[in-house]
Short mmCIF file of C-alpha atoms and ligand atoms in Angstrom, two decimals:
data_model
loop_
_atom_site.label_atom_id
_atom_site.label_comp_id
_atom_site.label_asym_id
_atom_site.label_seq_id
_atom_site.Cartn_x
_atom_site.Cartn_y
_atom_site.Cartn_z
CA UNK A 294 26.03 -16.15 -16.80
CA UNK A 295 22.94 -16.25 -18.90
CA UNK A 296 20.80 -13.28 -17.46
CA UNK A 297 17.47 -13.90 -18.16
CA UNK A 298 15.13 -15.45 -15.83
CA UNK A 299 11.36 -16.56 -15.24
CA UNK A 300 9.28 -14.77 -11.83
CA UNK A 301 6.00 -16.81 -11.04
CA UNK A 302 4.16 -15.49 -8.22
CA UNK A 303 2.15 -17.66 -6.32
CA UNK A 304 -0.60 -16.69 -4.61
CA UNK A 305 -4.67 -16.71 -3.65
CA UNK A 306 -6.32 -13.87 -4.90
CA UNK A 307 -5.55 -10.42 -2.75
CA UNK A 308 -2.31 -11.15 -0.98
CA UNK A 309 -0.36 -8.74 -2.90
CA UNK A 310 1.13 -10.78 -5.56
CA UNK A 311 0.44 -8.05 -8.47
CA UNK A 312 1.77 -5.27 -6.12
CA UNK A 313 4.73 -7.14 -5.47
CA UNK A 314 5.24 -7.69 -9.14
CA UNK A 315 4.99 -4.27 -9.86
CA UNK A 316 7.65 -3.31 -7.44
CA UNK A 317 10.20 -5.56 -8.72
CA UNK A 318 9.40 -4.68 -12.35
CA UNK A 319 9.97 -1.26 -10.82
CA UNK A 320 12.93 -1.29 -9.07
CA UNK A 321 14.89 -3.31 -11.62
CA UNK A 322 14.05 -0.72 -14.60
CA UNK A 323 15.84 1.53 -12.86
CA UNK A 324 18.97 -0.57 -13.05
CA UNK A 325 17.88 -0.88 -16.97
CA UNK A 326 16.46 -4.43 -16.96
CA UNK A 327 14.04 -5.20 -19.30
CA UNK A 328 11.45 -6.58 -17.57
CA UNK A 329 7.74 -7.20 -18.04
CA UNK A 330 4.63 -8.50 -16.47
CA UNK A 331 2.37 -11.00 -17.95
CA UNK A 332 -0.62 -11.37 -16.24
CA UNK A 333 -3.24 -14.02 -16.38
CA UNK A 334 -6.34 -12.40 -15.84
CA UNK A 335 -5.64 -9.47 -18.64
CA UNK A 336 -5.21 -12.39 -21.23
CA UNK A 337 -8.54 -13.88 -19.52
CA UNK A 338 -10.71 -10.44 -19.84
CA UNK A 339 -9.25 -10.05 -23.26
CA UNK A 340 -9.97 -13.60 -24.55
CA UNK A 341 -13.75 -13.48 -22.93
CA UNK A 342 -14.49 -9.96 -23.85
CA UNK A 343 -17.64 -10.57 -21.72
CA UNK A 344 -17.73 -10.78 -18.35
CA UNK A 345 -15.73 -13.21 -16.45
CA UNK A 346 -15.53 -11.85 -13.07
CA UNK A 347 -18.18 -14.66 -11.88
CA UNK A 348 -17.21 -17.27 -9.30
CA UNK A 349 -18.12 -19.84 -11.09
CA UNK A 350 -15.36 -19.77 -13.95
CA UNK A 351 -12.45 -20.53 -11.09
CA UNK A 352 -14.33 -23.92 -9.80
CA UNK A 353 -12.17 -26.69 -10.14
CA UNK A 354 -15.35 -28.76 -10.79
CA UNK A 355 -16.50 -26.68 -13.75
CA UNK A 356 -14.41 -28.81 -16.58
CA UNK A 357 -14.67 -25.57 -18.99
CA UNK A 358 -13.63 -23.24 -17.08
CA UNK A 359 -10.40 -25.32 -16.42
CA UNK A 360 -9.89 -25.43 -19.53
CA UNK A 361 -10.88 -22.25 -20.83
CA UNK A 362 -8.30 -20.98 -17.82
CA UNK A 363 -5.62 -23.38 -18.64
CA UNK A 364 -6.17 -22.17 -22.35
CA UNK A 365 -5.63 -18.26 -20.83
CA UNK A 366 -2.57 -19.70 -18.64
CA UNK A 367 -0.55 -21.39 -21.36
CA UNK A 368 -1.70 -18.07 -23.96
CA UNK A 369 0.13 -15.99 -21.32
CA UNK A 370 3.41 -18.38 -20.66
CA UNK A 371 3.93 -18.55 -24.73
CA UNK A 372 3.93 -14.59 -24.60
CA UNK A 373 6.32 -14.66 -21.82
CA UNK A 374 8.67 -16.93 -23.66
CA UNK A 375 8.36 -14.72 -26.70
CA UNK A 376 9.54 -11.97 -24.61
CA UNK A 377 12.73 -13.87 -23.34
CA UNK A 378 13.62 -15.19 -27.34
CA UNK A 379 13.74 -11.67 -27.84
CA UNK A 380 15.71 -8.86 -25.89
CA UNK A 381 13.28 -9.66 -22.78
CA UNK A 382 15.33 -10.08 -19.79
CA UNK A 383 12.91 -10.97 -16.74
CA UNK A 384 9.30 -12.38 -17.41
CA UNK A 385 7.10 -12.08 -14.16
CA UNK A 386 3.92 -14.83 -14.77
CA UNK A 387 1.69 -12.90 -12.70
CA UNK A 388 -1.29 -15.33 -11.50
CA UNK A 389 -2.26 -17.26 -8.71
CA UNK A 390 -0.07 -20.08 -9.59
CA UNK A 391 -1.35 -22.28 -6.59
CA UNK A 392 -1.25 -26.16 -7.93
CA UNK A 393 2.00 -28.34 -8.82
CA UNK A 394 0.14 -29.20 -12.16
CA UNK A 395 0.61 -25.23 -13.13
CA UNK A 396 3.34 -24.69 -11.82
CA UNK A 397 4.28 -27.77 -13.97
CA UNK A 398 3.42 -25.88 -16.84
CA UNK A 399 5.42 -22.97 -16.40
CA UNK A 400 8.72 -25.27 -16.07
CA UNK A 401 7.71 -27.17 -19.23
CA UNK A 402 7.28 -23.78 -21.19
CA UNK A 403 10.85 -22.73 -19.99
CA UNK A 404 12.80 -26.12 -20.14
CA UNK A 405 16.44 -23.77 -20.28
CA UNK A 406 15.76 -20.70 -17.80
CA UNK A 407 15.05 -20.69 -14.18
CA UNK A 408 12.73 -20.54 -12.47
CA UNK A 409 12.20 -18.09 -9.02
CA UNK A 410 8.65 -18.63 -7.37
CA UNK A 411 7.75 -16.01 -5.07
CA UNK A 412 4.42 -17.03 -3.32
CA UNK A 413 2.56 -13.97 -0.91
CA UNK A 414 0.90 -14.55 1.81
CA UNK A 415 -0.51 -12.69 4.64
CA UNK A 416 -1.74 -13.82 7.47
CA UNK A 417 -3.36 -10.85 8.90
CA UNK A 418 -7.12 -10.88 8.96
CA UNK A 419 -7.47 -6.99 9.47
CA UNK A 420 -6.19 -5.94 6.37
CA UNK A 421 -7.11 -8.78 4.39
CA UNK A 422 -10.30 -8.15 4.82
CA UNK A 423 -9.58 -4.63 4.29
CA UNK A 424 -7.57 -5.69 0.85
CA UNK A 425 -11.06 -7.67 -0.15
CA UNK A 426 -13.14 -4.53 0.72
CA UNK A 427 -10.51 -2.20 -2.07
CA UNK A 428 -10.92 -5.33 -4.47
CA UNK A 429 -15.05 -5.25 -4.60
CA UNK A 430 -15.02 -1.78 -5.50
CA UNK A 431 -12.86 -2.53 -8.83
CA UNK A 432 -14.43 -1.65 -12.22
CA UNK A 433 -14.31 -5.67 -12.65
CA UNK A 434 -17.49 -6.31 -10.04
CA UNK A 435 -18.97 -2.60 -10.89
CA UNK A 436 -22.41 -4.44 -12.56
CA UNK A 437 -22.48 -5.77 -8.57
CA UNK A 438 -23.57 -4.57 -5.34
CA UNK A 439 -20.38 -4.06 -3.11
CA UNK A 440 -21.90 -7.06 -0.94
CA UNK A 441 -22.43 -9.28 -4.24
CA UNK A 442 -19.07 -8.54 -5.20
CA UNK A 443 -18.08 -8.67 -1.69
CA UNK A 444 -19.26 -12.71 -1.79
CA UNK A 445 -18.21 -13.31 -5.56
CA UNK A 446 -14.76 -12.54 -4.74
CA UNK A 447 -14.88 -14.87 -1.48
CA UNK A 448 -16.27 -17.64 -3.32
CA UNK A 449 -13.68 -17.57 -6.06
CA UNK A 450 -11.21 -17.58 -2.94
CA UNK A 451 -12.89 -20.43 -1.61
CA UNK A 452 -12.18 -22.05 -5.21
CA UNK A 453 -8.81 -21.16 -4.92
CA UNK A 454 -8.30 -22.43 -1.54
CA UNK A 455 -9.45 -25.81 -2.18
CA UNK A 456 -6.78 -26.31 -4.97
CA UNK A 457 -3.84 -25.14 -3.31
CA UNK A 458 -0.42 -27.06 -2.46
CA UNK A 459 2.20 -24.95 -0.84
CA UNK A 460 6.05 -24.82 -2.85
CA UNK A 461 8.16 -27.66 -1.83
CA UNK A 462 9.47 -29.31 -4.32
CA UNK A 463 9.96 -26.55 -6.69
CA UNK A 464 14.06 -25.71 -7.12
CA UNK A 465 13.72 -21.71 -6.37
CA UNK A 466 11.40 -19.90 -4.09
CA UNK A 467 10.94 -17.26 -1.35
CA UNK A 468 7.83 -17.23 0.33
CA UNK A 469 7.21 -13.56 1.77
CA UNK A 470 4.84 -12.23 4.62
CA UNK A 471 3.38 -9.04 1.72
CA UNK A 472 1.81 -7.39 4.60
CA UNK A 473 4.78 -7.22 7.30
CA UNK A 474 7.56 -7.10 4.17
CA UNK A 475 9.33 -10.04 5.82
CA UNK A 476 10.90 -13.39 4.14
CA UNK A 477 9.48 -16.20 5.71
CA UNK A 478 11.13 -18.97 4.08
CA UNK A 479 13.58 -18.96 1.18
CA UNK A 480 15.11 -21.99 -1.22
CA UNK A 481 17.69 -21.72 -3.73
CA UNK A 482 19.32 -24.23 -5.66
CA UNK A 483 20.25 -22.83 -8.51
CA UNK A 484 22.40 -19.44 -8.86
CA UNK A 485 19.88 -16.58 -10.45
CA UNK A 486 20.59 -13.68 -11.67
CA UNK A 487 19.20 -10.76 -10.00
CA UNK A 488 18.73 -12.65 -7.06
CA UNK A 489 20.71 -10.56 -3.93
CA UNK A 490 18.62 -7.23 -6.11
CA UNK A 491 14.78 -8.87 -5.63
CA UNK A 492 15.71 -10.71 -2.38
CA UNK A 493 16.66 -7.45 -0.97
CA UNK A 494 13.66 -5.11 -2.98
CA UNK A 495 11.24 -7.66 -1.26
CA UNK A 496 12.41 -5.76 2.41
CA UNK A 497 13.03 -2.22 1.13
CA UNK A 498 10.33 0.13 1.29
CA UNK A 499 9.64 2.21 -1.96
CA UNK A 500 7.53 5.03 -1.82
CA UNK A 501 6.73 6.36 -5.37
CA UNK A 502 4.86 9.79 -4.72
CA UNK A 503 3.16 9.79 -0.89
CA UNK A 504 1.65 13.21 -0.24
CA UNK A 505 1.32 13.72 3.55
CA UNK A 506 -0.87 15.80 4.14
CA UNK A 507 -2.77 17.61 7.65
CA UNK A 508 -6.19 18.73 7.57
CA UNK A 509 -7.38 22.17 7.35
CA UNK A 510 -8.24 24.55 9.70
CA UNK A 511 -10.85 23.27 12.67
CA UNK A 512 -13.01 25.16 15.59
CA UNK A 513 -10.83 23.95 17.93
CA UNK A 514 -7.63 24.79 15.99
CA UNK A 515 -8.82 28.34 15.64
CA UNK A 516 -9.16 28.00 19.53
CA UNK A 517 -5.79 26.43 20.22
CA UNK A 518 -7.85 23.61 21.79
CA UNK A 519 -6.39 19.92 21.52
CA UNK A 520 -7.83 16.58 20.48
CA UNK A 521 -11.08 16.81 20.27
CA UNK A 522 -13.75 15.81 16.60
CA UNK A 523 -14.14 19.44 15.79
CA UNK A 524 -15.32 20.56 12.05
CA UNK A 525 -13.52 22.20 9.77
CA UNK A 526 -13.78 26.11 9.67
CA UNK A 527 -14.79 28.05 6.74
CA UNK A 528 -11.07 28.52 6.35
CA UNK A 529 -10.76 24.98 6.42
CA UNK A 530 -12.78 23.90 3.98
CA UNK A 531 -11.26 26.85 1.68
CA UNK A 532 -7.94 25.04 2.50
CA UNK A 533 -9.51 21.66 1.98
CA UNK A 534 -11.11 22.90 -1.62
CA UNK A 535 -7.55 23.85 -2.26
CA UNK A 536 -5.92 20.73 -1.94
CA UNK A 537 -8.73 19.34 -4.38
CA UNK A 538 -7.90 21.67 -7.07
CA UNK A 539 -4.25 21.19 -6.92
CA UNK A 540 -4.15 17.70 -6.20
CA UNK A 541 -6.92 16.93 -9.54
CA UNK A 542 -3.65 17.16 -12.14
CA UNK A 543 -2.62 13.64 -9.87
CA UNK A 544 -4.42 10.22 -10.22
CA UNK A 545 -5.16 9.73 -6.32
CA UNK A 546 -6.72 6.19 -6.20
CA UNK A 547 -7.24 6.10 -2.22
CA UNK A 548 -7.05 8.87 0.26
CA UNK A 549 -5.95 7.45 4.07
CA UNK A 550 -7.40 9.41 6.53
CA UNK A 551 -8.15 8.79 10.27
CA UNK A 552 -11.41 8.61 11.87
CA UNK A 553 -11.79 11.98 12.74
CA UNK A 554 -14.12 14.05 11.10
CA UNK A 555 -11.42 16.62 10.24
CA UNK A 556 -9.33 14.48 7.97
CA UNK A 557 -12.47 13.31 6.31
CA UNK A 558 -13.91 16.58 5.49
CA UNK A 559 -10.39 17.34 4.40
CA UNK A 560 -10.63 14.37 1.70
CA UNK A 561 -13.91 14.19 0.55
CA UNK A 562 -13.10 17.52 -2.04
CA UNK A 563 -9.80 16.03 -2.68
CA UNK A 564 -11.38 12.74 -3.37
CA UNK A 565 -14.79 14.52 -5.64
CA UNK A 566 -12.44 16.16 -8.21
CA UNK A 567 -10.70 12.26 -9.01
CA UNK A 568 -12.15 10.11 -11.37
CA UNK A 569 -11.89 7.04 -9.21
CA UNK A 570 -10.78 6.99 -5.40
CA UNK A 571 -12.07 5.87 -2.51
CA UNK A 572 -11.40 7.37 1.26
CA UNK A 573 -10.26 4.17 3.43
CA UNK A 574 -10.22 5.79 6.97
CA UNK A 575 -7.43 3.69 9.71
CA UNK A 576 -7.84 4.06 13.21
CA UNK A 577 -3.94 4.28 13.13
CA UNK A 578 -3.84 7.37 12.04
CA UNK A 579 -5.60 9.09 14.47
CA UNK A 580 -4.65 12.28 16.56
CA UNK A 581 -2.41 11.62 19.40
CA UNK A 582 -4.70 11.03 22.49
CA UNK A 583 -4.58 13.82 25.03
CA UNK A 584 -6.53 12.46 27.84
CA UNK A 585 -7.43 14.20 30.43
CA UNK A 586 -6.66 17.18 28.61
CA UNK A 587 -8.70 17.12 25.57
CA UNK A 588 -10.73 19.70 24.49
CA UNK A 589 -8.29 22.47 26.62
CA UNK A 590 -6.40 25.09 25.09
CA UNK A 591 -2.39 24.82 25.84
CA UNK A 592 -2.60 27.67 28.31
CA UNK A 593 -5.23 26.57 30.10
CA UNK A 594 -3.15 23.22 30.57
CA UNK A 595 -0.28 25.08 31.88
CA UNK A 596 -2.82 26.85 34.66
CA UNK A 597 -4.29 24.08 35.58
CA UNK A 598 -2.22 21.49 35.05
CA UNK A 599 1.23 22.97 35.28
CA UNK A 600 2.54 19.13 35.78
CA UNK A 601 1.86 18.51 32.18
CA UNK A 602 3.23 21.26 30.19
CA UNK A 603 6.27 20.41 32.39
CA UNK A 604 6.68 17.38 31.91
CA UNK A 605 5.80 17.74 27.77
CA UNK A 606 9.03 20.29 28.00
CA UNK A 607 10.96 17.95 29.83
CA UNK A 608 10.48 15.29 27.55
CA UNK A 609 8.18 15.48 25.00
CA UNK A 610 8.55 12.11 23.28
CA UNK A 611 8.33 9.96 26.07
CA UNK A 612 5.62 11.88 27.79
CA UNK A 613 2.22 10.34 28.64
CA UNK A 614 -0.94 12.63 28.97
CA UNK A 615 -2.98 11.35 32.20
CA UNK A 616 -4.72 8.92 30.62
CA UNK A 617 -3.62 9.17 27.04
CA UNK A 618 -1.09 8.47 24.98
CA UNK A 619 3.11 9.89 24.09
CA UNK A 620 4.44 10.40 21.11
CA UNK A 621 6.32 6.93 21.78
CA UNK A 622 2.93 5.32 22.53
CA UNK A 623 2.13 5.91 18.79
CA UNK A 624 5.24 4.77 17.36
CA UNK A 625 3.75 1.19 16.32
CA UNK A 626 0.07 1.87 15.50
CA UNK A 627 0.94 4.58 12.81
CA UNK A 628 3.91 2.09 11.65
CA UNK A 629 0.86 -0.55 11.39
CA UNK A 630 -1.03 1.99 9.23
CA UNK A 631 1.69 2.61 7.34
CA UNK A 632 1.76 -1.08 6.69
CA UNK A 633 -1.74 -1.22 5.55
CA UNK A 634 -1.03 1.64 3.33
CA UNK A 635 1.42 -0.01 1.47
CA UNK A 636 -0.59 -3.56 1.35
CA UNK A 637 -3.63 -1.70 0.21
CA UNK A 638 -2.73 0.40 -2.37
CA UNK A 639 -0.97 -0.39 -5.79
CA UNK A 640 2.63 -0.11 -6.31
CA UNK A 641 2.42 2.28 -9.21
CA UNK A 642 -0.26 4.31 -7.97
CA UNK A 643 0.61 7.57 -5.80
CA UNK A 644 -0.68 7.55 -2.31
CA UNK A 645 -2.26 10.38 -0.06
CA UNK A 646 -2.41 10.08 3.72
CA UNK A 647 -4.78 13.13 5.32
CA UNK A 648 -3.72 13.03 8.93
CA UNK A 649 -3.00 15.30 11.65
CA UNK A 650 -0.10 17.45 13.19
CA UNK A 651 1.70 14.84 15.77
CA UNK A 652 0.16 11.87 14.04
CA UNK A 653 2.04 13.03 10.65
CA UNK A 654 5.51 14.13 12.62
CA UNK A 655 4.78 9.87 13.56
CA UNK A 656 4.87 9.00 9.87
CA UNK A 657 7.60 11.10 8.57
CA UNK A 658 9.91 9.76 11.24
CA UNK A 659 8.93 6.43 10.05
CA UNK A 660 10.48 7.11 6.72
CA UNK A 661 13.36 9.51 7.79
CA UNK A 662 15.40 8.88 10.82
CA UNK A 663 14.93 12.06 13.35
CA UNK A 664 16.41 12.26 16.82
CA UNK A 665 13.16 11.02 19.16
CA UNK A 666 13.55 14.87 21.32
CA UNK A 667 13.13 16.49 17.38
CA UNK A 668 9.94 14.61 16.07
CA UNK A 669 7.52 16.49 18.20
CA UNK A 670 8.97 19.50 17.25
CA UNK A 671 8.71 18.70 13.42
CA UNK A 672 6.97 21.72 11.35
CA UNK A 673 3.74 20.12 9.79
CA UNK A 674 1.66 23.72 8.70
CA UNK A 675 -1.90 23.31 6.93
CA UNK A 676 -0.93 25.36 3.87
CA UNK A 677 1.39 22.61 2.54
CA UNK A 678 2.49 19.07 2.67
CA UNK A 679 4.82 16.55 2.60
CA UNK A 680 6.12 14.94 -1.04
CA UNK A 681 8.02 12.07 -0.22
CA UNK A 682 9.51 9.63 -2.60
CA UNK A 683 12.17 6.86 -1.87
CA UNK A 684 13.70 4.31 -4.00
CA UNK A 685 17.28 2.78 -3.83
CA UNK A 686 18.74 5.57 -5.61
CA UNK A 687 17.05 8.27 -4.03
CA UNK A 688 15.21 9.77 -0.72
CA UNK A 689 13.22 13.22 -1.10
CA UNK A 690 11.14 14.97 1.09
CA UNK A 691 10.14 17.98 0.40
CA UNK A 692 7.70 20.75 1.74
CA UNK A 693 5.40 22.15 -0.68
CA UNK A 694 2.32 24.70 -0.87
CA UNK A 695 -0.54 23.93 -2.50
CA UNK A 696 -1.83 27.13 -2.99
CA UNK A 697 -0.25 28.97 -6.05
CA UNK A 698 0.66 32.82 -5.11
CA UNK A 699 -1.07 35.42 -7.05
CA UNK A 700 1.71 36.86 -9.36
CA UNK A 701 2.21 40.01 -8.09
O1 F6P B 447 -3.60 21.32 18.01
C1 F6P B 447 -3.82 20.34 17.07
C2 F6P B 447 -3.21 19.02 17.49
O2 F6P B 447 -3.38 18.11 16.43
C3 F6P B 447 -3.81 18.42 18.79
O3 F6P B 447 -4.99 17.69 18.61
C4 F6P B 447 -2.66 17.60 19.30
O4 F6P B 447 -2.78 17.28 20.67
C5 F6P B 447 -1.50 18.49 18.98
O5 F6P B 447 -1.82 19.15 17.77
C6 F6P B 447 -0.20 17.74 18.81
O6 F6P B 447 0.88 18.64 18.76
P1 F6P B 447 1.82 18.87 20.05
O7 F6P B 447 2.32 17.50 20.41
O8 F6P B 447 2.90 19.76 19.53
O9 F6P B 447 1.02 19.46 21.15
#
């Protein structure tokens, strides 16, 4: 069987079509695939060399615009084909792809290879809107307010949205939930190769570099006190200036954090030393809730409430603190954060979560399989942090320090 074959994602803007791409471009290098990306909008900011970030250039209604697009669109296809003359293997058309007229175009341009359409959607408003937020603050809508760029990027949605005609008739196409990882609808006609590989990429989770890391140390650590919005000591922010220093040799795009003011005095050094990143804090990952008993120290608990520290040794997991939360209570908003990590950031890009000691136990054991009665007990110090990387040929985790020994 011929093995070369066309991608076209499909798409409005900030579904996760280009992270998508990225992963399969990704995940089939490592099976030695030559593969490559050819993306719309680089041919369109090379071509202008001015500014084209405006609405105005995506209205259907603006006849040069369509053209000068369509000119961008078929510059890009031509390039692809190029690719596949040559030793190319798999050209991904990454654009928005959303009218039967382009996706027209794309078939025309490869009369004798076929075609896979993989269209993104997501229908969850939360971190949409969260995605649009990451997507103002890109270099492309820097001359703009992040409100301007906020309503520039809506509008050219808008433009988008008035165009678009969902795959039907096309021969090949999955059509994928980005933000849950599921396949919502799938049809194939004709056999493609590479097709069991992608289909089955589309549900794996890959983790290129995550750095889990917990906060440094607070007042209320220092204390042995629970829960609570306590500051970070002096120690703390020692431990927090640390992290910045090691972490600068890394290109750290976003930091996750929760809400608590502990994680984000953790990552604003971390995020200073970067050229470019941005702290995106998620309700998700905040501390497990205590209570009743936040704010105590653990032996005051067992004084006063001897019920609870029983009933935390009896079962730890499954244990609910009078009117707060278990571990098991937690298990589906920190998978939902994890979710919006991976929607929100880039595919190539390494990712650091700042989050705290039961909360990050929660995200391990969403990545490695623990017994429920041993994630509570998992070790998660402040003087190091979690590297975790998976792929299909691999699964690391390891525990590392982040401050270098003095040679002695
Ligand atoms: O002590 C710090 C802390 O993050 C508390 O806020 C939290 O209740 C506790 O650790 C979680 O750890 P454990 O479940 O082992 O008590």
């Amino acid at each position: 069987m011929d093995k070369k074959l066309v991608i076209a994602m499909v798409g409005l803007p900030a579904r996760g079509k280009s992270t998508m791409a990225r992963k399969i471009v990704g995940t089939l290098k490592l099976d030695e695939v030559n593969v490559r990306i050819f993306n719309n909008g680089d041919v369109r900011r090379r071509l202008s060399r001015g500014n084209t970030s405006g609405p105005e250039l995506f209205s259907p209604e603006n006849p040069a615009g369509v053209k000068f697009r369509d000119k961008c669109a078929r510059i890009n296809l031509e390039s692809a084909r190029d690719f596949l003359r040559n030793a190319g293997e798999v050209a991904i058309i990454d654009a928005a792809n959303v009218t039967c007229r382009r996706r027209k175009l794309i078939k025309e341009i490869f009369p004798d290879l076929p075609v896979l359409f993989i269209e993104c959607m997501n229908t969850d408003e939360e971190a949409l809107e969260a995605n649009l937020q990451r997507k103002a603050s890109l270099k492309e809508f820097s001359h703009l307010s992040r409100r301007q760029a906020l309503e520039s990027f809506l509008r050219r949605i808008d433009f988008y949205e008035r165009v678009y005609e969902p795959l039907n008739e096309e021969r090949n196409f999955i059509l994928i939930d980005s933000f849950e990882g599921f396949i919502l609808q799938e049809k194939l006609t004709d056999l493609l190769p590479y097709y069991d590989r992608i289909r089955d990429l589309i549900t794996t989770r890959i983790v290129r570099n995550l750095f889990l890391v917990r906060h440094g140390e607070t007042y209320f650590n220092q204390e042995n006190r629970i829960g609570g919005d306590s500051e970070l000591t002096g120690k703390g922010l020692v431990q927090a200036r640390g992290l910045a220093e090691y972490f600068a040799a890394e290109r750290i795009p976003i930091i996750f954090t929760s809400n608590y003011k502990r994680t984000l005095q953790t990552a604003a050094p971390i995020a200073a030393k970067q050229e470019h990143c941005s702290i995106i804090a998620l309700p998700e990952f905040n501390e497990i809730h205590a209570g009743v008993c936040e704010g105590m120290t653990y032996a005051e608990i067992s004084e006063r409430m001897p019920e609870v520290a029983a009933g935390r040794k009896n079962n730890k997991y499954d244990y609910v603190y009078p009117d707060g939360e278990s571990y098991a209570a937690m298990e589906e908003r920190i998978h939902r954060g994890l979710q919006k990590v991976f929607y929100l950031n880039n595919y190539d890009d390494n990712i650091m979560i700042v989050g705290h000691r039961a909360g990050n136990r929660m995200i391990l054991s969403d990545f490695v399989f623990r017994p429920r009665e041993e994630v509570p007990y998992i070790y998660m110090p402040q003087n190091r942090y979690y590297h975790i990387q998976i792929d299909p040929h691999k699964k690391i985790f390891e525990l590392k320090p982040y401050v270098k020994r003095p040679s002695l």
